[in-house]
Amino acid sequence: MPRRIGKRRATALLLTLALSMGVVACGDDDESASGGSGSTSAEAGGTEPIKTAVLLFGKANDLTWNTSMADSIERTKGDLNLDVVSQLESVTAADGARAMRQVIEQGGAELVILHASALDQATKEVAKEHPEVCFVQAFGTGTPAANTSYYVDDATGVNYLAGMAAASQSKSGTIGVVGGVDLDEIVKSVEAFEAGAKAINPNAKVLVTWVGDFEDPLKGKDAGLAQITQGADVLYAFGDGTGLGTVEAAKDKGVPLIGAWFDQYELAPDLMVTSFVSNWAPLVTQVTEKMRAEGPETCGIGTFVANLENTGTSLAPFHDFEDKIPADVKAKIEEAEAAIAAGTLDPVTGKTKA
Amino acid sequence: MSEVLTEAFLVGLLATTMRAAAPLILAAIGEAFSQTAGVINVGLEGYLLTGGFGAYLGSHYLGNAWLGAGTGMVAGAATALLAGYVMISRRADQIVTGLAIWILSIGAVGIAYRIIFSDGNALQPQRVAVDAFNEWAVPGLSSIPWIGDIAFNQVPLVYLAYLTVPLAVLLLRSRRGLKVRATGESPEALESAGGSVLRIRYLCVVATGALAGLGGAYLSIGQTDTFEEGIVGGRGFIALGVAIVGRRHPVGVLIAALVFALAESLQLWLPTAGVDVPRQLLQMLPYVVTIIALAGIFGRVRHPRAFLKPFERQA
């Protein structure tokens, strides 16, 4: 499991790099110069660097969905020899195609990662125009073209494990989940969380509140306080910016909590039991390996599903709770992790399969 | 249903309602005066945002939440002053100006946040915790059963929000209140009696901005110590509705704000009570109330005669 200390500074540096390279790439004269420096490092690395562009759905510092990609690129670009030429934030469906053409035709990007489901249509269009470029699209629909890979995340398994850890810290047996927007995959993850909690404590009661917003810490806090009043003694902050308020509620009342999408330990060191972490490094690795082996025209790897088995999702370290989680619970979590990865346990229903 | 009517549930629900209404009251009460004087602040959402960011910034640099609330008020007032200049002095369309101010606020705050909190090397803001308000139990009153937990164990900004209501009633009844009404009803008569329409409109708009700025301060540093670019979340637009549904009267504003806040709080409390309500229905609640209110179910609202009309002095 990757340590996340210093991640924000790292992403900041990545952005600076991306920005300065963007400036360099914009000038025609400088293009050859940057290509020259690239071949120098290629000799050192043994491979040509791949010019990579990342288009994000939101802000790279959201400490969740967008950070998960920015951070994964940051961690892998050295080993995979990726040259990040640009990282664009808050790219909408309306200007998606234009942004893609810009990073390809002016930035010289050879690998374009589209971390926004809304860009699916634009990607299909531009991927056809540029068969010599490799595309990676979040939540793509239909069958991907030969030069395109799709990816989705299946966070149900890791949420089942998070639910187990949460239940082990609850004395009252009541756990509160504060969700942001009730997107289908998030609702499913919450069901898995509940199933996991019940695997440790069959009588566990899970209160679920949907705020309907990813950026309303005030409601996230009040929802958490309401759950604590109603007996919850562990909270799950599953709402991005809204979740920051839920963290405040837990801090106010000294209640342990679970974080979402990245290791949120730093937000509440004494209280953070664990978090579920999204990691796109395996996706980026698989795509670049195929791209280097077969060329960009057939770099597509089909649809990549991030899950426990391929470490696309994982449970963050327990940090300060390492000693507070009973050994038998830890053993059960490991057991469940293996069973989910092996496909013998359905995390959403909590039922074992043959 | 037995679980719904527990004491803890009701007290908790009402305490949440009480504080959820605070930013709505602060944003709507000045707006009620401004509309009475003939000017609508569609950019209220923007005043709340610049106020919220101003408060966060102030608390960050000055290290004190109260000073932060002050800088929040200044930021809100400055935003309103800009809107006022365009609407009052330049006589631009109020609705269009308001929307422009709202969008400008989003952009300006987004850029400022990125530049100031980016650690100096990239447009990548760091999350910085600042001094925030804490609950302050009012001595004596907070120990009254039920009422104490609902009303007198809140952060100071909540008390301030409710204090503006009686003050606004007094102001409305005074000579100055009469002038505000005259500005909206018959600006020419006010001018011929020696009053200044522009001056009163400016005062109303800037006061709206300052109060909304305080409301914004509640959103950023009232309950949490961190800033989100989306913290306002439509509360400015709800406050516009509150001012209108509340008939532009402080008591009406208070009641309307509490109704909206109750709808919002039910969304957060009902799921904890073991009542099986579909989550979609719960999330719709505040918006259903908004639509019912704006559809005129509570009766039609009469606008001042010079509402939305720019004033030009006769030469």
PDB file of N, CA and C in Angstrom, chain A residues 8-9 11-13 15-16 19 59-63 89 180 182 184 187 205 207-219 221-223 225-227 229-230 241 244-245 248 251-252 267, chain B residues 3 6 8-9 12 16 19-20 23 113-114 118-119 121-127 135 218-219 222-226 228-233 235 264 267-269 271-274 279-280 283 286-287:
ATOM      1  N   ARG A   8       0.396  15.949  -1.598  1.00  0.00           N
ATOM      2  CA  ARG A   8      -0.085  17.223  -2.128  1.00  0.00           C
ATOM      3  C   ARG A   8       1.055  18.036  -2.725  1.00  0.00           C
ATOM      4  N   ARG A   9       2.171  18.019  -2.011  1.00  0.00           N
ATOM      5  CA  ARG A   9       3.332  18.737  -2.529  1.00  0.00           C
ATOM      6  C   ARG A   9       3.761  18.111  -3.854  1.00  0.00           C
ATOM      7  N   THR A  11       1.866  16.507  -6.017  1.00  0.00           N
ATOM      8  CA  THR A  11       0.960  16.878  -7.120  1.00  0.00           C
ATOM      9  C   THR A  11       1.210  18.317  -7.520  1.00  0.00           C
ATOM     10  N   ALA A  12       1.541  19.157  -6.548  1.00  0.00           N
ATOM     11  CA  ALA A  12       1.815  20.552  -6.859  1.00  0.00           C
ATOM     12  C   ALA A  12       3.004  20.637  -7.808  1.00  0.00           C
ATOM     13  N   LEU A  13       4.013  19.866  -7.504  1.00  0.00           N
ATOM     14  CA  LEU A  13       5.206  19.869  -8.343  1.00  0.00           C
ATOM     15  C   LEU A  13       4.878  19.356  -9.733  1.00  0.00           C
ATOM     16  N   LEU A  15       2.082  19.565 -11.229  1.00  0.00           N
ATOM     17  CA  LEU A  15       1.341  20.580 -11.962  1.00  0.00           C
ATOM     18  C   LEU A  15       2.272  21.654 -12.511  1.00  0.00           C
ATOM     19  N   THR A  16       3.211  22.070 -11.677  1.00  0.00           N
ATOM     20  CA  THR A  16       4.167  23.068 -12.128  1.00  0.00           C
ATOM     21  C   THR A  16       4.894  22.565 -13.352  1.00  0.00           C
ATOM     22  N   LEU A  19       2.633  22.566 -16.270  1.00  0.00           N
ATOM     23  CA  LEU A  19       2.416  23.918 -16.772  1.00  0.00           C
ATOM     24  C   LEU A  19       3.622  24.412 -17.556  1.00  0.00           C
ATOM     25  N   LYS A  59     -10.973  19.301  -9.931  1.00  0.00           N
ATOM     26  CA  LYS A  59      -9.712  19.879  -9.488  1.00  0.00           C
ATOM     27  C   LYS A  59      -8.781  18.783  -8.976  1.00  0.00           C
ATOM     28  N   ALA A  60      -7.508  18.904  -9.320  1.00  0.00           N
ATOM     29  CA  ALA A  60      -6.544  17.878  -8.948  1.00  0.00           C
ATOM     30  C   ALA A  60      -6.348  17.778  -7.434  1.00  0.00           C
ATOM     31  N   ASN A  61      -6.780  18.797  -6.692  1.00  0.00           N
ATOM     32  CA  ASN A  61      -6.554  18.768  -5.240  1.00  0.00           C
ATOM     33  C   ASN A  61      -7.807  18.352  -4.479  1.00  0.00           C
ATOM     34  N   ASP A  62      -8.781  17.734  -5.145  1.00  0.00           N
ATOM     35  CA  ASP A  62     -10.028  17.414  -4.447  1.00  0.00           C
ATOM     36  C   ASP A  62      -9.828  16.297  -3.417  1.00  0.00           C
ATOM     37  N   LEU A  63      -8.630  15.756  -3.375  1.00  0.00           N
ATOM     38  CA  LEU A  63      -8.271  14.696  -2.412  1.00  0.00           C
ATOM     39  C   LEU A  63      -9.163  13.475  -2.569  1.00  0.00           C
ATOM     40  N   GLU A  89      -7.547  20.623 -15.794  1.00  0.00           N
ATOM     41  CA  GLU A  89      -8.570  20.414 -14.765  1.00  0.00           C
ATOM     42  C   GLU A  89      -9.942  20.848 -15.258  1.00  0.00           C
ATOM     43  N   GLY A 180     -22.149  11.646  -0.203  1.00  0.00           N
ATOM     44  CA  GLY A 180     -22.320  12.882  -0.964  1.00  0.00           C
ATOM     45  C   GLY A 180     -23.509  12.755  -1.895  1.00  0.00           C
ATOM     46  N   ASP A 182     -25.784  10.345  -4.357  1.00  0.00           N
ATOM     47  CA  ASP A 182     -26.079   8.902  -4.396  1.00  0.00           C
ATOM     48  C   ASP A 182     -25.949   8.329  -5.804  1.00  0.00           C
ATOM     49  N   ASP A 184     -24.968   5.524  -8.496  1.00  0.00           N
ATOM     50  CA  ASP A 184     -25.180   4.070  -8.392  1.00  0.00           C
ATOM     51  C   ASP A 184     -24.016   3.330  -7.757  1.00  0.00           C
ATOM     52  N   VAL A 187     -23.716   4.048  -4.062  1.00  0.00           N
ATOM     53  CA  VAL A 187     -24.765   3.379  -3.291  1.00  0.00           C
ATOM     54  C   VAL A 187     -24.396   1.907  -3.090  1.00  0.00           C
ATOM     55  N   LYS A 205     -26.079  -1.705  13.210  1.00  0.00           N
ATOM     56  CA  LYS A 205     -27.084  -0.879  12.557  1.00  0.00           C
ATOM     57  C   LYS A 205     -26.330   0.205  11.802  1.00  0.00           C
ATOM     58  N   LEU A 207     -26.628   3.630   9.759  1.00  0.00           N
ATOM     59  CA  LEU A 207     -27.463   4.760   9.355  1.00  0.00           C
ATOM     60  C   LEU A 207     -26.832   5.391   8.118  1.00  0.00           C
ATOM     61  N   VAL A 208     -27.624   5.600   7.073  1.00  0.00           N
ATOM     62  CA  VAL A 208     -27.077   6.183   5.853  1.00  0.00           C
ATOM     63  C   VAL A 208     -27.790   7.492   5.530  1.00  0.00           C
ATOM     64  N   THR A 209     -27.028   8.587   5.442  1.00  0.00           N
ATOM     65  CA  THR A 209     -27.609   9.881   5.080  1.00  0.00           C
ATOM     66  C   THR A 209     -26.967  10.367   3.785  1.00  0.00           C
ATOM     67  N   TRP A 210     -27.790  10.703   2.791  1.00  0.00           N
ATOM     68  CA  TRP A 210     -27.269  11.265   1.533  1.00  0.00           C
ATOM     69  C   TRP A 210     -27.485  12.765   1.555  1.00  0.00           C
ATOM     70  N   VAL A 211     -26.397  13.516   1.472  1.00  0.00           N
ATOM     71  CA  VAL A 211     -26.495  14.969   1.516  1.00  0.00           C
ATOM     72  C   VAL A 211     -26.941  15.521   0.152  1.00  0.00           C
ATOM     73  N   GLY A 212     -26.575  14.825  -0.930  1.00  0.00           N
ATOM     74  CA  GLY A 212     -26.963  15.282  -2.263  1.00  0.00           C
ATOM     75  C   GLY A 212     -25.996  16.299  -2.837  1.00  0.00           C
ATOM     76  N   ASP A 213     -24.807  16.405  -2.281  1.00  0.00           N
ATOM     77  CA  ASP A 213     -23.841  17.413  -2.687  1.00  0.00           C
ATOM     78  C   ASP A 213     -22.450  16.906  -2.311  1.00  0.00           C
ATOM     79  N   PHE A 214     -21.472  17.179  -3.172  1.00  0.00           N
ATOM     80  CA  PHE A 214     -20.093  16.779  -2.859  1.00  0.00           C
ATOM     81  C   PHE A 214     -19.296  17.925  -2.241  1.00  0.00           C
ATOM     82  N   GLU A 215     -19.891  19.112  -2.115  1.00  0.00           N
ATOM     83  CA  GLU A 215     -19.115  20.266  -1.645  1.00  0.00           C
ATOM     84  C   GLU A 215     -19.830  21.046  -0.553  1.00  0.00           C
ATOM     85  N   ASP A 216     -20.543  20.360   0.326  1.00  0.00           N
ATOM     86  CA  ASP A 216     -21.275  21.074   1.374  1.00  0.00           C
ATOM     87  C   ASP A 216     -20.870  20.569   2.755  1.00  0.00           C
ATOM     88  N   PRO A 217     -19.700  21.042   3.246  1.00  0.00           N
ATOM     89  CA  PRO A 217     -19.213  20.547   4.532  1.00  0.00           C
ATOM     90  C   PRO A 217     -20.184  20.831   5.693  1.00  0.00           C
ATOM     91  N   LEU A 218     -20.940  21.919   5.578  1.00  0.00           N
ATOM     92  CA  LEU A 218     -21.877  22.263   6.652  1.00  0.00           C
ATOM     93  C   LEU A 218     -22.916  21.157   6.840  1.00  0.00           C
ATOM     94  N   LYS A 219     -23.521  20.731   5.721  1.00  0.00           N
ATOM     95  CA  LYS A 219     -24.506  19.655   5.806  1.00  0.00           C
ATOM     96  C   LYS A 219     -23.829  18.341   6.178  1.00  0.00           C
ATOM     97  N   LYS A 221     -21.387  18.001   8.160  1.00  0.00           N
ATOM     98  CA  LYS A 221     -21.156  18.034   9.600  1.00  0.00           C
ATOM     99  C   LYS A 221     -22.462  17.783  10.355  1.00  0.00           C
ATOM    100  N   ASP A 222     -23.513  18.489   9.958  1.00  0.00           N
ATOM    101  CA  ASP A 222     -24.789  18.316  10.654  1.00  0.00           C
ATOM    102  C   ASP A 222     -25.326  16.893  10.510  1.00  0.00           C
ATOM    103  N   ALA A 223     -25.131  16.308   9.324  1.00  0.00           N
ATOM    104  CA  ALA A 223     -25.575  14.924   9.123  1.00  0.00           C
ATOM    105  C   ALA A 223     -24.820  13.989  10.068  1.00  0.00           C
ATOM    106  N   LEU A 225     -23.369  14.867  12.965  1.00  0.00           N
ATOM    107  CA  LEU A 225     -23.794  15.137  14.348  1.00  0.00           C
ATOM    108  C   LEU A 225     -25.140  14.466  14.632  1.00  0.00           C
ATOM    109  N   ALA A 226     -26.042  14.498  13.629  1.00  0.00           N
ATOM    110  CA  ALA A 226     -27.349  13.856  13.799  1.00  0.00           C
ATOM    111  C   ALA A 226     -27.169  12.360  14.045  1.00  0.00           C
ATOM    112  N   GLN A 227     -26.284  11.736  13.277  1.00  0.00           N
ATOM    113  CA  GLN A 227     -26.060  10.301  13.436  1.00  0.00           C
ATOM    114  C   GLN A 227     -25.459   9.976  14.800  1.00  0.00           C
ATOM    115  N   THR A 229     -25.877  11.753  17.551  1.00  0.00           N
ATOM    116  CA  THR A 229     -26.979  11.901  18.509  1.00  0.00           C
ATOM    117  C   THR A 229     -27.855  10.652  18.530  1.00  0.00           C
ATOM    118  N   GLN A 230     -28.016  10.049  17.366  1.00  0.00           N
ATOM    119  CA  GLN A 230     -28.879   8.875  17.269  1.00  0.00           C
ATOM    120  C   GLN A 230     -28.124   7.568  17.567  1.00  0.00           C
ATOM    121  N   GLY A 241     -15.833  16.852  -0.478  1.00  0.00           N
ATOM    122  CA  GLY A 241     -15.824  18.088   0.305  1.00  0.00           C
ATOM    123  C   GLY A 241     -16.853  18.041   1.425  1.00  0.00           C
ATOM    124  N   LEU A 244     -15.536  16.457   4.452  1.00  0.00           N
ATOM    125  CA  LEU A 244     -14.665  17.234   5.344  1.00  0.00           C
ATOM    126  C   LEU A 244     -15.462  17.716   6.552  1.00  0.00           C
ATOM    127  N   GLY A 245     -16.746  18.057   6.337  1.00  0.00           N
ATOM    128  CA  GLY A 245     -17.609  18.451   7.445  1.00  0.00           C
ATOM    129  C   GLY A 245     -17.890  17.275   8.358  1.00  0.00           C
ATOM    130  N   GLU A 248     -15.208  16.908  10.699  1.00  0.00           N
ATOM    131  CA  GLU A 248     -15.346  17.883  11.786  1.00  0.00           C
ATOM    132  C   GLU A 248     -16.298  17.375  12.870  1.00  0.00           C
ATOM    133  N   LYS A 251     -14.545  14.889  14.897  1.00  0.00           N
ATOM    134  CA  LYS A 251     -13.556  15.527  15.771  1.00  0.00           C
ATOM    135  C   LYS A 251     -14.244  16.201  16.962  1.00  0.00           C
ATOM    136  N   ASP A 252     -15.370  16.871  16.703  1.00  0.00           N
ATOM    137  CA  ASP A 252     -16.122  17.543  17.776  1.00  0.00           C
ATOM    138  C   ASP A 252     -16.496  16.568  18.879  1.00  0.00           C
ATOM    139  N   LEU A 267      -6.092  14.131   8.059  1.00  0.00           N
ATOM    140  CA  LEU A 267      -7.220  14.997   8.433  1.00  0.00           C
ATOM    141  C   LEU A 267      -7.601  14.842   9.900  1.00  0.00           C
TER     142      LEU A 267
ATOM    143  N   GLU B   3     -39.654   5.975  16.965  1.00  0.00           N
ATOM    144  CA  GLU B   3     -38.278   6.463  17.073  1.00  0.00           C
ATOM    145  C   GLU B   3     -38.156   7.924  16.672  1.00  0.00           C
ATOM    146  N   THR B   6     -38.555  10.780  19.608  1.00  0.00           N
ATOM    147  CA  THR B   6     -37.743  10.827  20.814  1.00  0.00           C
ATOM    148  C   THR B   6     -37.301  12.256  21.058  1.00  0.00           C
ATOM    149  N   ALA B   8     -34.351  13.289  21.944  1.00  0.00           N
ATOM    150  CA  ALA B   8     -33.062  13.589  21.324  1.00  0.00           C
ATOM    151  C   ALA B   8     -33.244  13.955  19.851  1.00  0.00           C
ATOM    152  N   PHE B   9     -34.150  13.237  19.180  1.00  0.00           N
ATOM    153  CA  PHE B   9     -34.382  13.501  17.763  1.00  0.00           C
ATOM    154  C   PHE B   9     -34.949  14.901  17.552  1.00  0.00           C
ATOM    155  N   GLY B  12     -32.498  17.658  18.541  1.00  0.00           N
ATOM    156  CA  GLY B  12     -31.425  17.705  17.544  1.00  0.00           C
ATOM    157  C   GLY B  12     -31.897  18.314  16.238  1.00  0.00           C
ATOM    158  N   THR B  16     -30.478  21.812  14.624  1.00  0.00           N
ATOM    159  CA  THR B  16     -29.914  21.874  13.268  1.00  0.00           C
ATOM    160  C   THR B  16     -30.658  22.921  12.444  1.00  0.00           C
ATOM    161  N   ARG B  19     -29.579  26.490  13.307  1.00  0.00           N
ATOM    162  CA  ARG B  19     -28.332  27.009  12.740  1.00  0.00           C
ATOM    163  C   ARG B  19     -28.351  27.008  11.211  1.00  0.00           C
ATOM    164  N   ALA B  20     -29.117  26.097  10.597  1.00  0.00           N
ATOM    165  CA  ALA B  20     -29.184  26.103   9.132  1.00  0.00           C
ATOM    166  C   ALA B  20     -29.890  27.369   8.634  1.00  0.00           C
ATOM    167  N   PRO B  23     -27.468  31.408   8.125  1.00  0.00           N
ATOM    168  CA  PRO B  23     -26.930  32.084   6.929  1.00  0.00           C
ATOM    169  C   PRO B  23     -28.034  32.590   6.011  1.00  0.00           C
ATOM    170  N   TYR B 113      -7.998  31.864  -4.405  1.00  0.00           N
ATOM    171  CA  TYR B 113      -7.755  30.706  -3.529  1.00  0.00           C
ATOM    172  C   TYR B 113      -6.537  29.926  -4.010  1.00  0.00           C
ATOM    173  N   ARG B 114      -6.490  29.720  -5.350  1.00  0.00           N
ATOM    174  CA  ARG B 114      -5.386  28.984  -5.924  1.00  0.00           C
ATOM    175  C   ARG B 114      -4.056  29.711  -5.748  1.00  0.00           C
ATOM    176  N   SER B 118      -1.361  28.273  -2.709  1.00  0.00           N
ATOM    177  CA  SER B 118      -0.713  27.272  -3.555  1.00  0.00           C
ATOM    178  C   SER B 118       0.735  27.013  -3.176  1.00  0.00           C
ATOM    179  N   ASP B 119       1.174  27.490  -2.016  1.00  0.00           N
ATOM    180  CA  ASP B 119       2.529  27.203  -1.572  1.00  0.00           C
ATOM    181  C   ASP B 119       3.555  27.864  -2.483  1.00  0.00           C
ATOM    182  N   ASN B 121       4.269  27.691  -5.554  1.00  0.00           N
ATOM    183  CA  ASN B 121       4.912  27.080  -6.716  1.00  0.00           C
ATOM    184  C   ASN B 121       3.982  26.548  -7.787  1.00  0.00           C
ATOM    185  N   ALA B 122       2.700  26.499  -7.537  1.00  0.00           N
ATOM    186  CA  ALA B 122       1.792  26.001  -8.567  1.00  0.00           C
ATOM    187  C   ALA B 122       0.380  26.390  -8.194  1.00  0.00           C
ATOM    188  N   LEU B 123      -0.506  26.308  -9.149  1.00  0.00           N
ATOM    189  CA  LEU B 123      -1.892  26.648  -8.858  1.00  0.00           C
ATOM    190  C   LEU B 123      -2.575  25.447  -8.210  1.00  0.00           C
ATOM    191  N   GLN B 124      -2.057  25.039  -7.080  1.00  0.00           N
ATOM    192  CA  GLN B 124      -2.536  23.831  -6.432  1.00  0.00           C
ATOM    193  C   GLN B 124      -2.762  24.143  -4.961  1.00  0.00           C
ATOM    194  N   PRO B 125      -3.976  24.597  -4.596  1.00  0.00           N
ATOM    195  CA  PRO B 125      -4.166  25.050  -3.222  1.00  0.00           C
ATOM    196  C   PRO B 125      -3.982  23.940  -2.184  1.00  0.00           C
ATOM    197  N   GLN B 126      -3.367  24.313  -1.083  1.00  0.00           N
ATOM    198  CA  GLN B 126      -3.215  23.401   0.039  1.00  0.00           C
ATOM    199  C   GLN B 126      -4.411  23.616   0.949  1.00  0.00           C
ATOM    200  N   ARG B 127      -4.828  22.568   1.644  1.00  0.00           N
ATOM    201  CA  ARG B 127      -5.894  22.764   2.616  1.00  0.00           C
ATOM    202  C   ARG B 127      -5.272  23.266   3.914  1.00  0.00           C
ATOM    203  N   GLU B 135     -18.819  26.657  19.671  1.00  0.00           N
ATOM    204  CA  GLU B 135     -20.105  26.875  20.331  1.00  0.00           C
ATOM    205  C   GLU B 135     -19.883  27.700  21.597  1.00  0.00           C
ATOM    206  N   TYR B 218     -20.127  32.471   8.254  1.00  0.00           N
ATOM    207  CA  TYR B 218     -20.689  31.317   8.966  1.00  0.00           C
ATOM    208  C   TYR B 218     -20.458  30.040   8.154  1.00  0.00           C
ATOM    209  N   LEU B 219     -20.601  30.151   6.820  1.00  0.00           N
ATOM    210  CA  LEU B 219     -20.437  28.963   5.980  1.00  0.00           C
ATOM    211  C   LEU B 219     -19.007  28.443   5.991  1.00  0.00           C
ATOM    212  N   GLY B 222     -17.749  29.209  10.424  1.00  0.00           N
ATOM    213  CA  GLY B 222     -18.724  29.088  11.508  1.00  0.00           C
ATOM    214  C   GLY B 222     -18.761  27.690  12.087  1.00  0.00           C
ATOM    215  N   GLN B 223     -18.674  26.698  11.226  1.00  0.00           N
ATOM    216  CA  GLN B 223     -18.808  25.316  11.686  1.00  0.00           C
ATOM    217  C   GLN B 223     -17.577  24.482  11.383  1.00  0.00           C
ATOM    218  N   THR B 224     -16.830  24.878  10.325  1.00  0.00           N
ATOM    219  CA  THR B 224     -15.650  24.110   9.940  1.00  0.00           C
ATOM    220  C   THR B 224     -14.490  25.083   9.786  1.00  0.00           C
ATOM    221  N   ASP B 225     -13.283  24.563   9.737  1.00  0.00           N
ATOM    222  CA  ASP B 225     -12.121  25.451   9.672  1.00  0.00           C
ATOM    223  C   ASP B 225     -11.487  25.431   8.288  1.00  0.00           C
ATOM    224  N   THR B 226     -12.266  25.000   7.291  1.00  0.00           N
ATOM    225  CA  THR B 226     -11.666  24.869   5.977  1.00  0.00           C
ATOM    226  C   THR B 226     -12.564  25.486   4.917  1.00  0.00           C
ATOM    227  N   GLU B 228     -14.165  25.492   0.939  1.00  0.00           N
ATOM    228  CA  GLU B 228     -14.488  24.747  -0.272  1.00  0.00           C
ATOM    229  C   GLU B 228     -15.048  25.750  -1.259  1.00  0.00           C
ATOM    230  N   GLU B 229     -14.696  25.624  -2.530  1.00  0.00           N
ATOM    231  CA  GLU B 229     -15.202  26.595  -3.498  1.00  0.00           C
ATOM    232  C   GLU B 229     -16.711  26.478  -3.686  1.00  0.00           C
ATOM    233  N   GLY B 230     -17.265  25.354  -3.313  1.00  0.00           N
ATOM    234  CA  GLY B 230     -18.716  25.176  -3.489  1.00  0.00           C
ATOM    235  C   GLY B 230     -19.519  25.307  -2.210  1.00  0.00           C
ATOM    236  N   ILE B 231     -18.939  25.958  -1.180  1.00  0.00           N
ATOM    237  CA  ILE B 231     -19.611  25.979   0.124  1.00  0.00           C
ATOM    238  C   ILE B 231     -20.987  26.630   0.118  1.00  0.00           C
ATOM    239  N   VAL B 232     -21.216  27.582  -0.765  1.00  0.00           N
ATOM    240  CA  VAL B 232     -22.490  28.313  -0.695  1.00  0.00           C
ATOM    241  C   VAL B 232     -23.639  27.405  -1.124  1.00  0.00           C
ATOM    242  N   GLY B 233     -23.419  26.623  -2.142  1.00  0.00           N
ATOM    243  CA  GLY B 233     -24.366  25.580  -2.522  1.00  0.00           C
ATOM    244  C   GLY B 233     -25.797  26.041  -2.743  1.00  0.00           C
ATOM    245  N   ARG B 235     -27.378  28.585  -1.433  1.00  0.00           N
ATOM    246  CA  ARG B 235     -28.052  29.263  -0.322  1.00  0.00           C
ATOM    247  C   ARG B 235     -28.393  30.716  -0.656  1.00  0.00           C
ATOM    248  N   GLU B 264     -34.411  21.325   5.011  1.00  0.00           N
ATOM    249  CA  GLU B 264     -33.033  20.873   4.838  1.00  0.00           C
ATOM    250  C   GLU B 264     -32.625  19.947   5.983  1.00  0.00           C
ATOM    251  N   GLN B 267     -33.977  16.387   5.916  1.00  0.00           N
ATOM    252  CA  GLN B 267     -33.203  15.545   5.005  1.00  0.00           C
ATOM    253  C   GLN B 267     -32.045  14.871   5.739  1.00  0.00           C
ATOM    254  N   LEU B 268     -31.463  15.595   6.713  1.00  0.00           N
ATOM    255  CA  LEU B 268     -30.309  15.053   7.424  1.00  0.00           C
ATOM    256  C   LEU B 268     -30.713  14.206   8.630  1.00  0.00           C
ATOM    257  N   TRP B 269     -31.888  14.469   9.196  1.00  0.00           N
ATOM    258  CA  TRP B 269     -32.271  13.767  10.424  1.00  0.00           C
ATOM    259  C   TRP B 269     -33.138  12.540  10.206  1.00  0.00           C
ATOM    260  N   PRO B 271     -33.120  10.119   8.029  1.00  0.00           N
ATOM    261  CA  PRO B 271     -32.464   8.828   7.814  1.00  0.00           C
ATOM    262  C   PRO B 271     -31.902   8.214   9.106  1.00  0.00           C
ATOM    263  N   THR B 272     -31.731   9.023  10.144  1.00  0.00           N
ATOM    264  CA  THR B 272     -31.142   8.489  11.370  1.00  0.00           C
ATOM    265  C   THR B 272     -32.217   7.936  12.298  1.00  0.00           C
ATOM    266  N   ALA B 273     -33.488   8.098  11.923  1.00  0.00           N
ATOM    267  CA  ALA B 273     -34.561   7.771  12.856  1.00  0.00           C
ATOM    268  C   ALA B 273     -35.226   6.439  12.551  1.00  0.00           C
ATOM    269  N   GLY B 274     -34.628   5.696  11.654  1.00  0.00           N
ATOM    270  CA  GLY B 274     -35.206   4.405  11.342  1.00  0.00           C
ATOM    271  C   GLY B 274     -36.484   4.503  10.524  1.00  0.00           C
ATOM    272  N   ARG B 279     -34.454   7.839  -0.400  1.00  0.00           N
ATOM    273  CA  ARG B 279     -33.481   8.924  -0.293  1.00  0.00           C
ATOM    274  C   ARG B 279     -33.739  10.015  -1.323  1.00  0.00           C
ATOM    275  N   GLN B 280     -34.290   9.638  -2.486  1.00  0.00           N
ATOM    276  CA  GLN B 280     -34.562  10.642  -3.523  1.00  0.00           C
ATOM    277  C   GLN B 280     -35.592  11.645  -3.022  1.00  0.00           C
ATOM    278  N   GLN B 283     -33.982  14.100  -0.556  1.00  0.00           N
ATOM    279  CA  GLN B 283     -33.123  15.107  -1.176  1.00  0.00           C
ATOM    280  C   GLN B 283     -33.936  16.142  -1.929  1.00  0.00           C
ATOM    281  N   PRO B 286     -36.015  20.114   0.183  1.00  0.00           N
ATOM    282  CA  PRO B 286     -35.789  21.566   0.191  1.00  0.00           C
ATOM    283  C   PRO B 286     -36.240  22.227  -1.112  1.00  0.00           C
ATOM    284  N   TYR B 287     -36.083  21.511  -2.221  1.00  0.00           N
ATOM    285  CA  TYR B 287     -36.424  22.104  -3.522  1.00  0.00           C
ATOM    286  C   TYR B 287     -37.930  22.143  -3.711  1.00  0.00           C
TER     287      TYR B 287
END
